[in-house]
CSV table of C-alpha atoms and ligand atoms in Angstrom, one decimal:
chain,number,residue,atom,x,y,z
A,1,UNK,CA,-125.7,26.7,144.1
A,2,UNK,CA,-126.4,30.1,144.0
A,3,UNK,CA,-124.3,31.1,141.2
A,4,UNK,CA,-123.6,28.7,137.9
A,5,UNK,CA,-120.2,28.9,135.8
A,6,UNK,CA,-120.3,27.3,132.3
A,7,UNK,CA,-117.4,26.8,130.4
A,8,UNK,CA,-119.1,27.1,126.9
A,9,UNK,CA,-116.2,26.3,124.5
A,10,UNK,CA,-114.8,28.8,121.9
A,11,UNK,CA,-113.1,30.3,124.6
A,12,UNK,CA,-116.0,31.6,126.2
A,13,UNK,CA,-117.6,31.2,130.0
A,14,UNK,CA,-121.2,32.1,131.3
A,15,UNK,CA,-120.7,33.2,135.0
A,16,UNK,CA,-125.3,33.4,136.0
A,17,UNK,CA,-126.4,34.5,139.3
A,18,UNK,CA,-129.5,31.8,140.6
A,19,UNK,CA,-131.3,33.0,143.4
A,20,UNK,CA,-134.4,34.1,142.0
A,21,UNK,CA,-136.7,34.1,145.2
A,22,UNK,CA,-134.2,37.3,146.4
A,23,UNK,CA,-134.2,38.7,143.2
A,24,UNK,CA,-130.8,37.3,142.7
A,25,UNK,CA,-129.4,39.7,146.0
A,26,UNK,CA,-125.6,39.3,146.7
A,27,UNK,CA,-125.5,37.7,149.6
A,28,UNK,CA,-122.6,36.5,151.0
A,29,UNK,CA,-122.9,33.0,149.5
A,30,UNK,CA,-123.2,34.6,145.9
A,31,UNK,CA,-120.5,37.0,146.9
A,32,UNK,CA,-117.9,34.1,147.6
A,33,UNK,CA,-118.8,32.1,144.6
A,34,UNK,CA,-118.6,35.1,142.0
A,35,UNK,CA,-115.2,35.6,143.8
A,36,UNK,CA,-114.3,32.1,142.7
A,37,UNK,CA,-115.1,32.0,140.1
A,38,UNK,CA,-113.5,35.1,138.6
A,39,UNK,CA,-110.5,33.8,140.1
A,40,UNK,CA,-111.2,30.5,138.4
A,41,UNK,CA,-111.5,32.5,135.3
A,42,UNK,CA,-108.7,34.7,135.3
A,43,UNK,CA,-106.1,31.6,135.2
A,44,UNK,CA,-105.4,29.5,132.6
A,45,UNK,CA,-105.9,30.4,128.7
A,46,UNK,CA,-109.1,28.3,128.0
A,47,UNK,CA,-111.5,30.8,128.6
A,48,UNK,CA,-110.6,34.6,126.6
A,49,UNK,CA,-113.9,36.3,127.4
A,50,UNK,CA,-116.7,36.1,130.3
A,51,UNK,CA,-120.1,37.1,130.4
A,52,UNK,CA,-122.1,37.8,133.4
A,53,UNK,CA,-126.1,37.6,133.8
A,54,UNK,CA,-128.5,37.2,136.3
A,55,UNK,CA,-131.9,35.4,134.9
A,56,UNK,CA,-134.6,36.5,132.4
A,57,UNK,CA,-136.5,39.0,135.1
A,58,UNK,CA,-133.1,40.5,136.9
A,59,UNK,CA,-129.9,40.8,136.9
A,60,UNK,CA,-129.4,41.6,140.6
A,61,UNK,CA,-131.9,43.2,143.1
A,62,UNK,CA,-127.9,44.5,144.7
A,63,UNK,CA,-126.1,43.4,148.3
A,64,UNK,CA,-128.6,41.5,150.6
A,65,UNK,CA,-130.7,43.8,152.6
A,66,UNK,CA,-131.1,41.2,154.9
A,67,UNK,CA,-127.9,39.6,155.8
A,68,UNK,CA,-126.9,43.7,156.1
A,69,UNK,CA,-129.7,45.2,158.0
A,70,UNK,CA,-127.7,44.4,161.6
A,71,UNK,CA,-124.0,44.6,161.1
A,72,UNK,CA,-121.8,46.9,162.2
A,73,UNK,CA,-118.6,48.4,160.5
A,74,UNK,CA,-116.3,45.8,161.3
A,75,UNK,CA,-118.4,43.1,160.3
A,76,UNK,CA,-119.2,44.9,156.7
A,77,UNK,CA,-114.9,45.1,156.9
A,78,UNK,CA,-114.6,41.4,157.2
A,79,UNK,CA,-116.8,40.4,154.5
A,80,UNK,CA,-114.8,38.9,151.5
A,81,UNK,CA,-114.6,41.5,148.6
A,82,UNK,CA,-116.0,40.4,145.9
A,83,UNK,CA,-115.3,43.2,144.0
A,84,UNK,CA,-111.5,42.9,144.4
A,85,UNK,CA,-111.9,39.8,142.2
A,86,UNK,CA,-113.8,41.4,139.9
A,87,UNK,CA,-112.0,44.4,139.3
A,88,UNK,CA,-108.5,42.4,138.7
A,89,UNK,CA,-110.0,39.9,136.5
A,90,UNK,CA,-107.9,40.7,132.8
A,91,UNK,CA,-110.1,39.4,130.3
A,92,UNK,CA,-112.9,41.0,128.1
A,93,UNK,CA,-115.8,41.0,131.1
A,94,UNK,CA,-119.5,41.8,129.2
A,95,UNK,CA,-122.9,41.9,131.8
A,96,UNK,CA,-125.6,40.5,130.0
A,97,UNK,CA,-128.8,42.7,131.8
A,98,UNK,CA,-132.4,41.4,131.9
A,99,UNK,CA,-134.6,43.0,134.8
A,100,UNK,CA,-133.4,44.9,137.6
A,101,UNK,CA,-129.7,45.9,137.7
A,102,UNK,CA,-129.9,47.6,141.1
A,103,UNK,CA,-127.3,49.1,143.8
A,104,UNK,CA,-124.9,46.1,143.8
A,105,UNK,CA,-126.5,44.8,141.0
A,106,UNK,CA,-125.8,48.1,139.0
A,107,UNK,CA,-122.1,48.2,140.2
A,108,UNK,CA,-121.9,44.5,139.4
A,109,UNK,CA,-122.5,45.2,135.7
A,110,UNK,CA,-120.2,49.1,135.7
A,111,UNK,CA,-117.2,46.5,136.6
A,112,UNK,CA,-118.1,45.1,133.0
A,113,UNK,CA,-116.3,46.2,129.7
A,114,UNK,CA,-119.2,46.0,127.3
A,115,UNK,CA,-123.1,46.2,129.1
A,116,UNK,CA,-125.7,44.6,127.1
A,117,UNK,CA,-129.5,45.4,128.4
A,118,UNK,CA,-132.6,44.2,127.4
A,119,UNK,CA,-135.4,46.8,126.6
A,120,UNK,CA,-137.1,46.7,129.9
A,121,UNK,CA,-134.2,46.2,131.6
A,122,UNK,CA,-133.6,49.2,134.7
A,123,UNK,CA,-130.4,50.7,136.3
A,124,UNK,CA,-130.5,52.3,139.6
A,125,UNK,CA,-128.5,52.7,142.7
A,126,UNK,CA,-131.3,53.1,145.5
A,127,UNK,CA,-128.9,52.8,148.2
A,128,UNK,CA,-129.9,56.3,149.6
A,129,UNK,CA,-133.4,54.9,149.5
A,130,UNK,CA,-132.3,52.6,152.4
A,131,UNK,CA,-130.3,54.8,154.3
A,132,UNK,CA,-127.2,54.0,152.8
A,133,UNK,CA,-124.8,54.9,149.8
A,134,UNK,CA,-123.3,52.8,146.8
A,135,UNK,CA,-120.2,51.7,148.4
A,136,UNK,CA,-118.8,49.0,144.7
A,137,UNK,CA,-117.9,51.8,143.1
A,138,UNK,CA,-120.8,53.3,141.7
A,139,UNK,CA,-120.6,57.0,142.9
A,140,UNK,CA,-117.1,56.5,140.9
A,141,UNK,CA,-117.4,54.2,138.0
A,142,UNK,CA,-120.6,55.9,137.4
A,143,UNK,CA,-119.6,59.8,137.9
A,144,UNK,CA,-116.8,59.0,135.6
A,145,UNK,CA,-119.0,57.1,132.7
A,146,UNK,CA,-122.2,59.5,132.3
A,147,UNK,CA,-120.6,62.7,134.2
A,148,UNK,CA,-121.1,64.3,137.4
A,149,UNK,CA,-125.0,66.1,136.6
A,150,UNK,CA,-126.4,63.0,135.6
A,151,UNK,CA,-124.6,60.4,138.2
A,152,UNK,CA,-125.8,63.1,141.1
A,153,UNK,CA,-129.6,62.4,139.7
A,154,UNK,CA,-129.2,59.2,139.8
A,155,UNK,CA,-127.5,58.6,143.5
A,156,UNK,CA,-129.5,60.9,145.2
A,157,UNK,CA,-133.0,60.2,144.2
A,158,UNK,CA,-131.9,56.4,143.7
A,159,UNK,CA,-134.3,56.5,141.3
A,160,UNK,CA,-133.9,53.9,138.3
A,161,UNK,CA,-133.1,54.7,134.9
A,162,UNK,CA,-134.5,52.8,131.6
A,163,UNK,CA,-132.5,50.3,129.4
A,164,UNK,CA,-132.9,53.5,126.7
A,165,UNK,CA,-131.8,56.2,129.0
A,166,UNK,CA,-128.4,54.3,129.9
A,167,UNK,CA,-127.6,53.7,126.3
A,168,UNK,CA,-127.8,57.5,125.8
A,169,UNK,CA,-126.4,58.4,128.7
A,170,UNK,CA,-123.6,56.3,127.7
A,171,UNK,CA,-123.3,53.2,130.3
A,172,UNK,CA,-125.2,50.9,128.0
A,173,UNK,CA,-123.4,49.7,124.9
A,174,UNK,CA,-126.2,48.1,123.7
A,175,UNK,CA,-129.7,47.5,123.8
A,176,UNK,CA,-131.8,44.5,122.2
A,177,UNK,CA,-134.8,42.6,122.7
A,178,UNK,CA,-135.4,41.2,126.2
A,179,UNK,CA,-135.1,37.5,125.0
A,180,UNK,CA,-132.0,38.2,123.0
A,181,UNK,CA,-130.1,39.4,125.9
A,182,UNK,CA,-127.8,36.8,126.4
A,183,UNK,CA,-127.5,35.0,122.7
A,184,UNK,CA,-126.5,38.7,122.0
A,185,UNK,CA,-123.8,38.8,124.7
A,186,UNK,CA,-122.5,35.2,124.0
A,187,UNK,CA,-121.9,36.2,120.4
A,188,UNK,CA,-120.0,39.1,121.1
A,189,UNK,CA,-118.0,36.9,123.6
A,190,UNK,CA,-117.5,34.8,120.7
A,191,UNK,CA,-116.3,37.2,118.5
A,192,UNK,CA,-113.7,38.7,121.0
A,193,UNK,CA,-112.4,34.8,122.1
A,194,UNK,CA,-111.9,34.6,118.7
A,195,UNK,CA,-109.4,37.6,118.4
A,196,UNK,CA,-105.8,37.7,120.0
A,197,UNK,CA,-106.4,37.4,123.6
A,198,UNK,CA,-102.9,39.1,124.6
A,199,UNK,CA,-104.2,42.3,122.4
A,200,UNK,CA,-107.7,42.0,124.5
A,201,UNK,CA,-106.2,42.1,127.7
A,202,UNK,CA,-103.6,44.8,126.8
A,203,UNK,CA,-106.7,46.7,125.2
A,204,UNK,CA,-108.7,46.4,128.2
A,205,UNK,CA,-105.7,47.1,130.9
A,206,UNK,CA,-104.7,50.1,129.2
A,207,UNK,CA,-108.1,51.7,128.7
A,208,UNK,CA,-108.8,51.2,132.4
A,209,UNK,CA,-105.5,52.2,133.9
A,210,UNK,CA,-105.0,54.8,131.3
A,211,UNK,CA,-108.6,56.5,132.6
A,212,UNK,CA,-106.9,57.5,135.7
A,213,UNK,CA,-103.7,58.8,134.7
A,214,UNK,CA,-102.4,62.1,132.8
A,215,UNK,CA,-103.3,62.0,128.9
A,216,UNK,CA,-99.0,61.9,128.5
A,217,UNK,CA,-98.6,58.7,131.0
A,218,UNK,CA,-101.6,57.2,129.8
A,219,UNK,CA,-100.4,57.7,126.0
A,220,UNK,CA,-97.1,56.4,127.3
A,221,UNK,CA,-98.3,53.2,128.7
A,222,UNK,CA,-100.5,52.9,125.4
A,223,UNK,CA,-96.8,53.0,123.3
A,224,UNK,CA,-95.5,50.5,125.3
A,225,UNK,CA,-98.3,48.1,125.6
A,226,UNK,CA,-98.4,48.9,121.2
A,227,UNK,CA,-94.9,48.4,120.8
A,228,UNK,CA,-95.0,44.9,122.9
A,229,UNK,CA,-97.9,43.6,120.8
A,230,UNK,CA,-94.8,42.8,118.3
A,231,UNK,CA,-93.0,40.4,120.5
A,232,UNK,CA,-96.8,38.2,119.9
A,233,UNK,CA,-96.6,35.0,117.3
A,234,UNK,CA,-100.2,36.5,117.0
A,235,UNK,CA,-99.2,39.5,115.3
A,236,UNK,CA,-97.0,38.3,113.4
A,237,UNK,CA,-99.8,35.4,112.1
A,238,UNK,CA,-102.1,38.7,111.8
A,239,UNK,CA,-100.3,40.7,109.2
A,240,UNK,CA,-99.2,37.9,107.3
A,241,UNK,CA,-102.5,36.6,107.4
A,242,UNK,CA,-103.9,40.2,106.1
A,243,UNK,CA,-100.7,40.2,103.7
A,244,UNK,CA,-101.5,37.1,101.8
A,245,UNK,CA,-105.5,37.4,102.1
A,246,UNK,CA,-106.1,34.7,103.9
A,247,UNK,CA,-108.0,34.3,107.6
A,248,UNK,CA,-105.8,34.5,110.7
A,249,UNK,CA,-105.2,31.6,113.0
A,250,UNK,CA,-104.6,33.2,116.4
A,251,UNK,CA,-102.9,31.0,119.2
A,252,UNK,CA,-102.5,33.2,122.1
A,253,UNK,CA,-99.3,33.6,121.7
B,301,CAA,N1,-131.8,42.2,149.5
B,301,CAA,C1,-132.5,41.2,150.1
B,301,CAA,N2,-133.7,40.7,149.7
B,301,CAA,C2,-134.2,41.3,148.5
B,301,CAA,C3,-133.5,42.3,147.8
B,301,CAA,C4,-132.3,42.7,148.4
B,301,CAA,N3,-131.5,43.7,147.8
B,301,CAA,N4,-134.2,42.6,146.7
B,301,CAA,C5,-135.3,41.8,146.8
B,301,CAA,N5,-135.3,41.0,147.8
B,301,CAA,C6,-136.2,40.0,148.3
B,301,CAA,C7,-137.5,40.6,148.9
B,301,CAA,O1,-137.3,41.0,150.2
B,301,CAA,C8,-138.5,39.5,148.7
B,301,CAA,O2,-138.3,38.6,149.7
B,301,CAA,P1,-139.6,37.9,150.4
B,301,CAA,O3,-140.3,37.1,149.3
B,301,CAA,O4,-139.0,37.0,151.4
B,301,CAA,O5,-140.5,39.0,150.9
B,301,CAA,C9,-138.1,38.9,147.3
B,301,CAA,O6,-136.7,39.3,147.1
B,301,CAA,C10,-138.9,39.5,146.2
B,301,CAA,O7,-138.8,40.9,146.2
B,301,CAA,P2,-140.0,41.9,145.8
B,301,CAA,O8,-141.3,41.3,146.3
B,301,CAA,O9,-139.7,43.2,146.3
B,301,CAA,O10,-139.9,41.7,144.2
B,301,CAA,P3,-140.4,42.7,143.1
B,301,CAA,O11,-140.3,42.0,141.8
B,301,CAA,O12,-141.7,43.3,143.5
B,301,CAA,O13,-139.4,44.0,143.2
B,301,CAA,C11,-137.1,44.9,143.2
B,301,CAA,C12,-138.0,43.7,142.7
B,301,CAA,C13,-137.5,46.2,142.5
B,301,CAA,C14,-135.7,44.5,142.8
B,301,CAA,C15,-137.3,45.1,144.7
B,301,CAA,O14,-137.2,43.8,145.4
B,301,CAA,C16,-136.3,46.0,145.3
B,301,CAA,O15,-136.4,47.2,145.2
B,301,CAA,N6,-135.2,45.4,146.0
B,301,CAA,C17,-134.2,46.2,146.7
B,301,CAA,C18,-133.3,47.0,145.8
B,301,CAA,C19,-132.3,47.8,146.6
B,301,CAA,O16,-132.6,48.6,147.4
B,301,CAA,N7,-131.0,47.5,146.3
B,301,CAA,C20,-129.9,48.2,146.9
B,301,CAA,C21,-129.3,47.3,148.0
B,301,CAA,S1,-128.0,48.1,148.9
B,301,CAA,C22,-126.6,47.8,147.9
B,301,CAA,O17,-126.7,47.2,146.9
B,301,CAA,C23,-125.3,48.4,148.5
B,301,CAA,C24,-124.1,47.8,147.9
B,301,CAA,O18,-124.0,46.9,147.1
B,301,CAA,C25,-122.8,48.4,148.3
């Protein structure tokens, strides 16, 4: 298989990309199996956070050159979207980033919520560099992350940024030694199964849908999504838990 899903207990899943010998590329086969498996993912309660990687030397080398090089429009247009899958899943998403994270690959870890790199890890969206443009959101996700100036510098020269430069410029949470890329990402996976997942996935909806609305809407569907947290057995377990000093137990309800 070109991709691997573990179900890793404490609520967490690994979803890895496996095709080293094209630099983990997102070929077709990859891009149905990620689709899957987010779908997979997104039902049932078992799992409460996911983390995406590639291997130890990239993350994803972006779409497939190859399988690209000769298509025309229509064929691009009837290629399953992997992204749609991607972009609806609800739960606390984190890209764990070793290597290359490049075109595709880039955009694959900008649909994350939390982006942990590696110290030599590299960002870059060279599409321009082979004639073509991001086209998985990263002249959007991007522009609206680190700002128009820097996104610009980075699409049109496609020329790759360091693990260091994408932490300061703000699309890196977090950067740690190469080999503890992935312990690091599983244990913040761990820490957020472990918290109410109804409040996650409120938290998570509301900061991306809010993004794109007017500061009154968006502060609006923030009251609501607050005020609804009180019909949850979790927050009720939460401040009585906090109330008689003791340490919550959270159901997901
Ligand atoms: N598509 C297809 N094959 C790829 C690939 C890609 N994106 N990236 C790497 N490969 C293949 C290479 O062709 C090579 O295959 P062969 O052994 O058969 O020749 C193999 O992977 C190893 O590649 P390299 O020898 O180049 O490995 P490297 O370690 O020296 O360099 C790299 C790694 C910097 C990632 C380099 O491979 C590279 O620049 N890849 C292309 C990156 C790129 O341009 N990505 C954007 C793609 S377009 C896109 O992503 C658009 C979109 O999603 C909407």
């Amino acid at each position: 298989m070109e991709t691997i899903l573990e179900r890793r207990g404490d609520g967490i899943a690994l979803v890895r990309i496996n095709r080293p010998e094209a630099r983990n590329a997102l070929n077709p086969a990859v891009r149905e199996q990620l689709a899957a498996h987010f779908h997979d993912l997104a039902a049932g309660e078992e799992v409460r956070c996911a983390v995406i990687a590639g291997s130890d030397k990239v993350f994803a080398a972006g779409a497939d050159i190859k399988a690209m090089a000769e298509a025309s429009p229509s064929e691009m247009m009837r290629r399953p979207d992997v992204w749609v899958a991607i972009r609806a899943f609800p739960k606390p998403l984190i890209a764990a980033v070793n290597g290359w994270a490049l075109g595709g690959g880039c955009e694959l870890a900008l649909h994350a919520d939390i982006i942990v790199a590696g110290e030599s890890a590299r960002f870059g969206q060279p599409e321009i560099k082979v004639g073509i443009m991001p086209g998985a959101g990263g002249t959007q996700r991007l522009t609206r992350a680190i700002g128009k100036y820097k996104a610009m510098k980075i699409l049109l020269t496609g020329e790759p940024v360091t693990a260091r430069e994408a932490e300061a410029l703000g699309f890196v949470t977090e950067v740690v030694p190469d080999a503890e890329v992935l312990d690091r990402a599983l244990a913040l996976a761990k820490s957020i199964a472990a918290l109410p997942p109804v409040a996650a996935r409120k938290i998570k909806e509301v900061v991306l849908h809010g993004a794109d609305m007017p500061l009154e809407a968006a502060l609006l569907l923030e009251r609501q999504a607050f005020q609804l947290m009180f019909d949850t057995a979790d927050q009720k377990e939460g401040m009585a838990a906090f109330i008689e000093k003791r340490a919550p137990q959270f159901r997901g309800r």
